[in-house]
Short mmCIF file of C-alpha atoms in Angstrom, two decimals:
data_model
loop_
_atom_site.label_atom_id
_atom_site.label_comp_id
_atom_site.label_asym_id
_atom_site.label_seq_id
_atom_site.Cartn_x
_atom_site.Cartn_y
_atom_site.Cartn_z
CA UNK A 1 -20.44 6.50 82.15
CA UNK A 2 -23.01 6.03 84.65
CA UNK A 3 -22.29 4.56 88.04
CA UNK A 4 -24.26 1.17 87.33
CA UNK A 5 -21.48 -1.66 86.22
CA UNK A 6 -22.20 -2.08 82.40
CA UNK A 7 -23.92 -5.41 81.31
CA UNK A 8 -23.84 -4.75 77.68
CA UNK A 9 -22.17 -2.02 74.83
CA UNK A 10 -24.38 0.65 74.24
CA UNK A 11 -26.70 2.25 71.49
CA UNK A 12 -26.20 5.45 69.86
CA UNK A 13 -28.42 6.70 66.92
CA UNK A 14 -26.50 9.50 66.04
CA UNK A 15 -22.76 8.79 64.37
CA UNK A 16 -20.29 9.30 67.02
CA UNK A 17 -18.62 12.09 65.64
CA UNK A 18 -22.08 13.66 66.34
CA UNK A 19 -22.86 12.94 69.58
CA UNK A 20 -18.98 13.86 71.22
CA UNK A 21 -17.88 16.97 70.99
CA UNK A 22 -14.07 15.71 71.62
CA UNK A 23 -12.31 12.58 71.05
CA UNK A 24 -10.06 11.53 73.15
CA UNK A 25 -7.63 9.47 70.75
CA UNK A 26 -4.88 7.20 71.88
CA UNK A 27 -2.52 7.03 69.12
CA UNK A 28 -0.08 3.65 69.57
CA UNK A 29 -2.65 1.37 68.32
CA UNK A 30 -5.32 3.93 67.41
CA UNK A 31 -3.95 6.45 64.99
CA UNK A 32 -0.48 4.74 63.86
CA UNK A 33 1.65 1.77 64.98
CA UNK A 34 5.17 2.55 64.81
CA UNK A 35 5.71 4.71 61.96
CA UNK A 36 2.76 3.77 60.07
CA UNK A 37 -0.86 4.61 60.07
CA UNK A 38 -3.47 2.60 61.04
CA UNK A 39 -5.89 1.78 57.94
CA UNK A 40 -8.72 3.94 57.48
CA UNK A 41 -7.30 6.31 60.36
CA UNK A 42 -6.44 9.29 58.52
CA UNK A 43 -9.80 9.07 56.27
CA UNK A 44 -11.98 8.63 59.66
CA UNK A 45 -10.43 11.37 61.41
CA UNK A 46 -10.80 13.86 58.82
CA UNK A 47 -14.28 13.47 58.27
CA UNK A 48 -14.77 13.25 61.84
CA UNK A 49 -13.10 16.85 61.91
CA UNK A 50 -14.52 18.42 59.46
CA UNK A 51 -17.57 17.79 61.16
CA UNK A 52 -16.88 19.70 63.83
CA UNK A 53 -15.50 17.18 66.36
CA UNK A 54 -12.43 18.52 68.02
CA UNK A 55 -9.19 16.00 67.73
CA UNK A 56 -7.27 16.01 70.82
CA UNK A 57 -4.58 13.04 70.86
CA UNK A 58 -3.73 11.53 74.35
CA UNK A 59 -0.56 9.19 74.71
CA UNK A 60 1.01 7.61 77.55
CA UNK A 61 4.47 7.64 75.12
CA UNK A 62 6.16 9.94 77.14
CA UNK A 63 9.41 9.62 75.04
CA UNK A 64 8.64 12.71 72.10
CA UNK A 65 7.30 15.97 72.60
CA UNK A 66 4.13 17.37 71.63
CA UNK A 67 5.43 18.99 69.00
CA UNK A 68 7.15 15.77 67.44
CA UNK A 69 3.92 13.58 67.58
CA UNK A 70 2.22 16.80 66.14
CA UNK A 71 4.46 16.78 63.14
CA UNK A 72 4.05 13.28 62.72
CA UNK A 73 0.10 13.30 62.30
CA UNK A 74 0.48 16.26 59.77
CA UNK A 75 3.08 13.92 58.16
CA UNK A 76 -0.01 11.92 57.63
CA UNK A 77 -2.35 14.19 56.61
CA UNK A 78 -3.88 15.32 59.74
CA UNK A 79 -2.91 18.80 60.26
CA UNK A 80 -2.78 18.75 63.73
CA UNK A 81 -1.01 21.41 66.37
CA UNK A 82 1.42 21.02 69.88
CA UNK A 83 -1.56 22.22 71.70
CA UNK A 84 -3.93 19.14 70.41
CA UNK A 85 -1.14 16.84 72.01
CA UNK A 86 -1.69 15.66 75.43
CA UNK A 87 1.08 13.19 77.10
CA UNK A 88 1.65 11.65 80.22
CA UNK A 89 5.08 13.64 80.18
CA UNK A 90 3.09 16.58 80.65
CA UNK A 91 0.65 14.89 83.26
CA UNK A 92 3.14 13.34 85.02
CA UNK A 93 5.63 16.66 85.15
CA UNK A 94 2.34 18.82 86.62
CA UNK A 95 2.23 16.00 89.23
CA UNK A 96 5.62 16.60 90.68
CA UNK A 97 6.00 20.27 90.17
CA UNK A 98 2.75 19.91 92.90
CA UNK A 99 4.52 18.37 95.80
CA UNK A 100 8.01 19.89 95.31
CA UNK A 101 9.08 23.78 95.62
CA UNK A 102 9.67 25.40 92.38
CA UNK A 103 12.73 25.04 90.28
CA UNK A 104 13.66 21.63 92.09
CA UNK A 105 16.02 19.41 90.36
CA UNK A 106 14.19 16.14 89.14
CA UNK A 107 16.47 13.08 88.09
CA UNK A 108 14.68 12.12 85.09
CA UNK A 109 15.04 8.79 83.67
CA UNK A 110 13.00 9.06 79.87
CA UNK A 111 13.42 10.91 76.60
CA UNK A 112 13.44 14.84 75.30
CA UNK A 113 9.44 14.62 75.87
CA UNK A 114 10.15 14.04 79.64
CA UNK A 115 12.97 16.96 79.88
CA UNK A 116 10.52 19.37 77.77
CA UNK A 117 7.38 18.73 80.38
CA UNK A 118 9.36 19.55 83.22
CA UNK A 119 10.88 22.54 81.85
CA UNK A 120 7.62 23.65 81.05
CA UNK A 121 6.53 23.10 85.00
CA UNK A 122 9.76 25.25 86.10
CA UNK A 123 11.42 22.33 87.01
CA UNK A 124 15.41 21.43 86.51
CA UNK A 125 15.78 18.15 85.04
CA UNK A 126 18.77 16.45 86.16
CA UNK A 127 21.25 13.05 85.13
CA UNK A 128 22.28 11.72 88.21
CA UNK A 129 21.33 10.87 91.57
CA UNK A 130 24.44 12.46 93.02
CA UNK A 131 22.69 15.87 91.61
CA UNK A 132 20.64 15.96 95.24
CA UNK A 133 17.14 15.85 93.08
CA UNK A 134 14.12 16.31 94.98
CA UNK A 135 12.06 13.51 92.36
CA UNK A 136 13.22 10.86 90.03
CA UNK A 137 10.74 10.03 87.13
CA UNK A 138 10.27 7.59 84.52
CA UNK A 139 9.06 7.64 81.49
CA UNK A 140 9.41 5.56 78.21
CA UNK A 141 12.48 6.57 75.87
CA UNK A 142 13.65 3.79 73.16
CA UNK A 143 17.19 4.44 73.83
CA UNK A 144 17.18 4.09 77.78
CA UNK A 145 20.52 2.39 78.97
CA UNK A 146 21.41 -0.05 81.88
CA UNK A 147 23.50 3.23 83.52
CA UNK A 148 20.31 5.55 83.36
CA UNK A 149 17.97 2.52 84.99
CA UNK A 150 20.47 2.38 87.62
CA UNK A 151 20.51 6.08 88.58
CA UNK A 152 16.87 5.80 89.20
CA UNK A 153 17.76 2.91 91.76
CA UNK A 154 20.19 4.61 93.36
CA UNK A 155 17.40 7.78 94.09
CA UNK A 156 15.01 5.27 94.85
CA UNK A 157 17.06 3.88 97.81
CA UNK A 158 17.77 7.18 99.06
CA UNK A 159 14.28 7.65 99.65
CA UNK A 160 13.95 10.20 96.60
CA UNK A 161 10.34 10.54 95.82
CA UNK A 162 9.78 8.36 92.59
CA UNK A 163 6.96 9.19 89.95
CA UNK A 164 6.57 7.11 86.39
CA UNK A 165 4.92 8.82 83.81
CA UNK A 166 2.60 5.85 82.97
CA UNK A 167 3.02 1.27 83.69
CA UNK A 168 2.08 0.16 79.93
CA UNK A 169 4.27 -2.85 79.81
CA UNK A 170 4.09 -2.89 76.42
CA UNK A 171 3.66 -0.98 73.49
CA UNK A 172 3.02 -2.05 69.93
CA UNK A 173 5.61 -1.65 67.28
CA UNK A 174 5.50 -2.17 63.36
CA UNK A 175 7.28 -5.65 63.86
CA UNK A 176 5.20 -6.57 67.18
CA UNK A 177 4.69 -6.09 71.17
CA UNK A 178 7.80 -4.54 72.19
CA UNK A 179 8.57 -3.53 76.08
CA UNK A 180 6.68 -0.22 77.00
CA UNK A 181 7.85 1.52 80.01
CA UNK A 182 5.86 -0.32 82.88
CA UNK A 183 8.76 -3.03 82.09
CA UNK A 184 11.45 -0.18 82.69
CA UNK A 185 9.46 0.95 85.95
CA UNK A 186 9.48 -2.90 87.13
CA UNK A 187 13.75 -2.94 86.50
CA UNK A 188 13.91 -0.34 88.86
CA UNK A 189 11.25 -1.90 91.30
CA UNK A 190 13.60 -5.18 91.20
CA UNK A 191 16.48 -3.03 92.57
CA UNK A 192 15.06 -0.56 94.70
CA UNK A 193 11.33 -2.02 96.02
CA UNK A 194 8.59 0.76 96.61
CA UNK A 195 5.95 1.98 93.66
CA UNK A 196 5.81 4.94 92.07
CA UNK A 197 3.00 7.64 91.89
CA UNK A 198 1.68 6.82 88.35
CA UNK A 199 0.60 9.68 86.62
CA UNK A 200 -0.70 8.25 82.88
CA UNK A 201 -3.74 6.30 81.84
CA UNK A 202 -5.85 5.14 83.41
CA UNK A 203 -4.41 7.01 86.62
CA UNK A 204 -6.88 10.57 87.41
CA UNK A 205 -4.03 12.86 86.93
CA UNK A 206 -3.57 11.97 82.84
CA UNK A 207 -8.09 12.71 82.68
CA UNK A 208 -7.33 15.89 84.44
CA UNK A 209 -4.39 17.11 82.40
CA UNK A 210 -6.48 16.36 79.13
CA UNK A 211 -9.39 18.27 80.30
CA UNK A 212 -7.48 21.08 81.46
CA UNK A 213 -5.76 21.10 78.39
CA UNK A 214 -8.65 20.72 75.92
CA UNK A 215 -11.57 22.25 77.75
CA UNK A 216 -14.01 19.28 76.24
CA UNK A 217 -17.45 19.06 77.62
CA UNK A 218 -18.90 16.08 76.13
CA UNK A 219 -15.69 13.70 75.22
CA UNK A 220 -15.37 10.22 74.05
CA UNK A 221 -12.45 8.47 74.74
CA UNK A 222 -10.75 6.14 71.78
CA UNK A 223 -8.51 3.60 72.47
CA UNK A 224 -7.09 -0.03 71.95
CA UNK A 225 -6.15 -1.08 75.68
CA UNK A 226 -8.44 -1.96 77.97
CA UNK A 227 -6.36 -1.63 80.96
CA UNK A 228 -5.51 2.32 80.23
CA UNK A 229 -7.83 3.74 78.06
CA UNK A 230 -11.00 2.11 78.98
CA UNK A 231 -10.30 2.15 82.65
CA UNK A 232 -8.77 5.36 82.50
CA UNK A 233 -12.23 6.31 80.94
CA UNK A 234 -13.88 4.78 83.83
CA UNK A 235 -12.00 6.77 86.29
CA UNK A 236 -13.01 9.84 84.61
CA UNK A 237 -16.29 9.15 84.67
CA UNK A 238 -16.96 9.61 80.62
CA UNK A 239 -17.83 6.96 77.68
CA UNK A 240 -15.15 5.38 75.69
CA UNK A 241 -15.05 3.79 72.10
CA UNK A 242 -12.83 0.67 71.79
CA UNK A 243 -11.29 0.08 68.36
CA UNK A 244 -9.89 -3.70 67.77
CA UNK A 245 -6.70 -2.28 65.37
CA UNK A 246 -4.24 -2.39 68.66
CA UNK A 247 -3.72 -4.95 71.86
CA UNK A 248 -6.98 -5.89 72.68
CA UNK A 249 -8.37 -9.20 71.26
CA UNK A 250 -12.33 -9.99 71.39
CA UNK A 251 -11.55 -13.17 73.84
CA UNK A 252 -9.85 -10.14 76.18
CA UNK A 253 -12.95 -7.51 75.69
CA UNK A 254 -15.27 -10.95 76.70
CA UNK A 255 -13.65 -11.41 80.03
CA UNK A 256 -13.40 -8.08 80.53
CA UNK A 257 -13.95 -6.86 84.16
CA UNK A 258 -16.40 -3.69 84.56
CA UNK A 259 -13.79 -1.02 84.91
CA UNK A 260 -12.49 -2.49 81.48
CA UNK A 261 -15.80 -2.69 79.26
CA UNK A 262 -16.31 0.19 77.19
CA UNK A 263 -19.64 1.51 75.84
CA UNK A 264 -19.04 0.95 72.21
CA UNK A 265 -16.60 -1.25 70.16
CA UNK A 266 -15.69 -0.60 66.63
CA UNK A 267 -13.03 -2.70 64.01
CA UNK A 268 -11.50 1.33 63.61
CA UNK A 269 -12.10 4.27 63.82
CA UNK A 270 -14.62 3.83 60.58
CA UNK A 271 -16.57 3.08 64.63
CA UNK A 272 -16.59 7.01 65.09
CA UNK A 273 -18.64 8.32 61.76
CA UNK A 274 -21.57 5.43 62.49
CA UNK A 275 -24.31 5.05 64.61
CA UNK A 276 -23.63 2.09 67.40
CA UNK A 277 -26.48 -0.81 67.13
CA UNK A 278 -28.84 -1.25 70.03
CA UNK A 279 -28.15 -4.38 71.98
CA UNK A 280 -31.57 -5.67 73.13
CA UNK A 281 -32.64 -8.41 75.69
CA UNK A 282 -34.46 -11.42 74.18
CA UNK A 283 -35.49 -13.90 76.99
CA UNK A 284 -32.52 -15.08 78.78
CA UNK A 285 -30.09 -14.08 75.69
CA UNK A 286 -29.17 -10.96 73.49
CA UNK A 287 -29.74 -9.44 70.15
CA UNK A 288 -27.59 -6.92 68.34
CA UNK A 289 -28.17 -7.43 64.47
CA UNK A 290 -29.01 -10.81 62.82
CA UNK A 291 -26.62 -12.72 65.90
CA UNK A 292 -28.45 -14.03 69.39
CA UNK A 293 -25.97 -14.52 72.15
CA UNK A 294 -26.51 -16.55 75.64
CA UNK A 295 -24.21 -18.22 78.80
CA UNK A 296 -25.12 -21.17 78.56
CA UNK A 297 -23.68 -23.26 81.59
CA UNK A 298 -20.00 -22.47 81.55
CA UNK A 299 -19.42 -21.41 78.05
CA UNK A 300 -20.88 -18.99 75.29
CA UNK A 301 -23.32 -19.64 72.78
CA UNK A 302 -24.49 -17.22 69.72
CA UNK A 303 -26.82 -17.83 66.68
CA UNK A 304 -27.65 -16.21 63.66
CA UNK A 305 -25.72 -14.21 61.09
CA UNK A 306 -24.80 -11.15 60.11
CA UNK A 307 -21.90 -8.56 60.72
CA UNK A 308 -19.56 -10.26 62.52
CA UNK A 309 -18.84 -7.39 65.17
CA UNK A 310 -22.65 -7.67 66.05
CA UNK A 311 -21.95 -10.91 66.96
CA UNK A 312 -18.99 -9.31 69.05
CA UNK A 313 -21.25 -6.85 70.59
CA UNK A 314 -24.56 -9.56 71.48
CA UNK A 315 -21.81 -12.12 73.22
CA UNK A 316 -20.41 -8.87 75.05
CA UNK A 317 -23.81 -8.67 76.48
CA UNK A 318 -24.07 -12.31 77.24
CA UNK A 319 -20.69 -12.50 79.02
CA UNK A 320 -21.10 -9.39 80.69
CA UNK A 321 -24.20 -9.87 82.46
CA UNK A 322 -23.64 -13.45 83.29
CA UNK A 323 -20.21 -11.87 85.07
CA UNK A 324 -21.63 -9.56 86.81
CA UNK A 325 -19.12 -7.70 89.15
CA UNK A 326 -16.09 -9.96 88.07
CA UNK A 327 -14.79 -11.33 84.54
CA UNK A 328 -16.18 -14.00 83.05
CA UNK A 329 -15.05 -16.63 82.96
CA UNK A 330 -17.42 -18.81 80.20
CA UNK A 331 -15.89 -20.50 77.39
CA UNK A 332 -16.10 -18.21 74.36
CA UNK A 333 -14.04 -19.99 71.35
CA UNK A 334 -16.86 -21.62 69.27
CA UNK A 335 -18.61 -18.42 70.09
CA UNK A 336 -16.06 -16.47 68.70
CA UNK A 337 -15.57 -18.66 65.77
CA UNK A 338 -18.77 -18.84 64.81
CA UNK A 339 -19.17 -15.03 64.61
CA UNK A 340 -15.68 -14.55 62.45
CA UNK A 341 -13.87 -13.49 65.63
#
């Protein structure tokens, strides 16, 4: 990503796949939701292996270890290896083991892919804050109690140095939007003030791990949150592919603020195997497909026909431009409506 702020979704002749030679994937809303996969996931991704493109799956879930979310893929037909896991465990557990002496105890407040990063960083995990750890860190874990929440207060007010593996609030679930572990991070907040150092999307330390851990020299990042994996994309300074199968709606991607606009948008990860459509100026307005798009005083406007995410893409242009530095702000229902959105 260049350094300009983006006005509109960008062109790519070549199919995706082509042009990357990593993706980046997010997987809660990308690859599976819950214990399911996402429709045409498993298809896309193969392809997009077998020609050539290296896999590399990035998740702020700190809860399971590499090897467990590696199993799980292979469960769904993507052969996939621990090494091709990245996690903000592992991110966030490099962090610490940086700004305390080796082997320190760490009171840490998540599940066995938490305990398993800091291991791996020489580090002593620990239960309770009477254990004289030199960190406490959060991360997500499904089965996290009221006593375990409190522990992390207690450090916290001691002036033990707090991390948090990542601040999604949420995180999507086969039956809906369930609380992720920025909601956890905020219980102990309420109790013991103070922030933690953050070290998952779309905080530096999560784009460093993954490079450092997958050597990619031309990636594109894939995900469904604008607020981690497009902005984390941002931060690190490379071009990311938003797929509409997670969080995101098209309203959000609209009013999207510059370190939150990606350069392409796809329905799925179909997005990766295809070229991206040129979006083109056309006197005061937009083109992408059959669809024009314009602000027009204080809402959206868009013409035409055609595929309905060309629509998407032309009224990205439209809204993006007439925001400028901010979000917009226009009104973008009819728009949306009249494109299928």
């Amino acid at each position: 990503m260049n350094e300009q702020i983006r006005r509109r979704p960008d062109g790519c002749r070549r199919p995706l796949s082509e042009a990357y030679d990593t993706a980046l994937l997010d997987l809660d809303g990308v690859v599976y939701a819950g214990g399911r996969a996402i429709a045409h996931a498993v298809e896309s991704l193969t392809r997009a292996r077998d020609g050539g493109m290296h896999l590399a799956y990035v998740t702020n879930n700190a809860a399971r270890t590499p090897q467990a979310v590696a199993d799980q893929l292979s469960g769904f037909g993507l052969p996939t290896g621990p090494a091709d896991v990245i996690t903000s465990a592992q991110a966030v557990a490099r962090l610490i083991s940086e700004q305390v002496p080796a082997g320190a105890r760490v009171l840490a407040v998540g599940g066995e892919g938490l305990w398993v990063a800091l291991r791996e960083r020489g580090l002593e995990p620990v239960r309770s804050a009477d254990d004289d750890p030199a960190a406490v860190v959060q991360g997500f874990d499904p089965t996290l109690d009221w006593e375990r929440l409190a522990e992390a207060a207690y450090a916290v007010q001691r002036g033990v140095p707090w991390f948090a593996s990542n601040t999604d609030l949420t995180i999507p679930k086969e039956r809906g939007i369930a609380p992720g572990n920025g909601a956890l991070v905020e219980v102990v907040r309420t109790a013991a003030g103070g922030s933690p150092q953050v070290a998952g999307k779309p905080q530096p330390p999560m784009h460093r791990e993954t490079v450092l851990r997958t050597g990619a020299q031309r990636p594109l990042v894939i995900g469904d949150r604008l607020d981690t994996d497009i902005e984390g994309a941002c931060n690190g300074g490379v071009d990311s592919l938003l797929v509409l199968t997670g969080v995101t709606t098209p309203a959000e991607l609209l009013a999207a603020p510059p370190r939150h606009r990606p350069a392409y948008v796809a329905e799925d990860l179909r997005g990766l195997l295809a070229p991206q459509p040129e979006v083109t100026a056309d006197d005061g307005g937009f083109r992408c497909g059959g669809w024009r798009a314009e602000a027009a005083g204080d809402a959206l406007a868009v013409t035409g026909e055609g595929a309905p995410l060309d629509g998407l893409r032309a009224l990205c242009a439209a809204a993006w431009t007439a925001a400028g530095d901010s979000s917009c702000g226009a009104e973008a229902g009819k728009a949306l409506e009249r494109v299928g959105r």
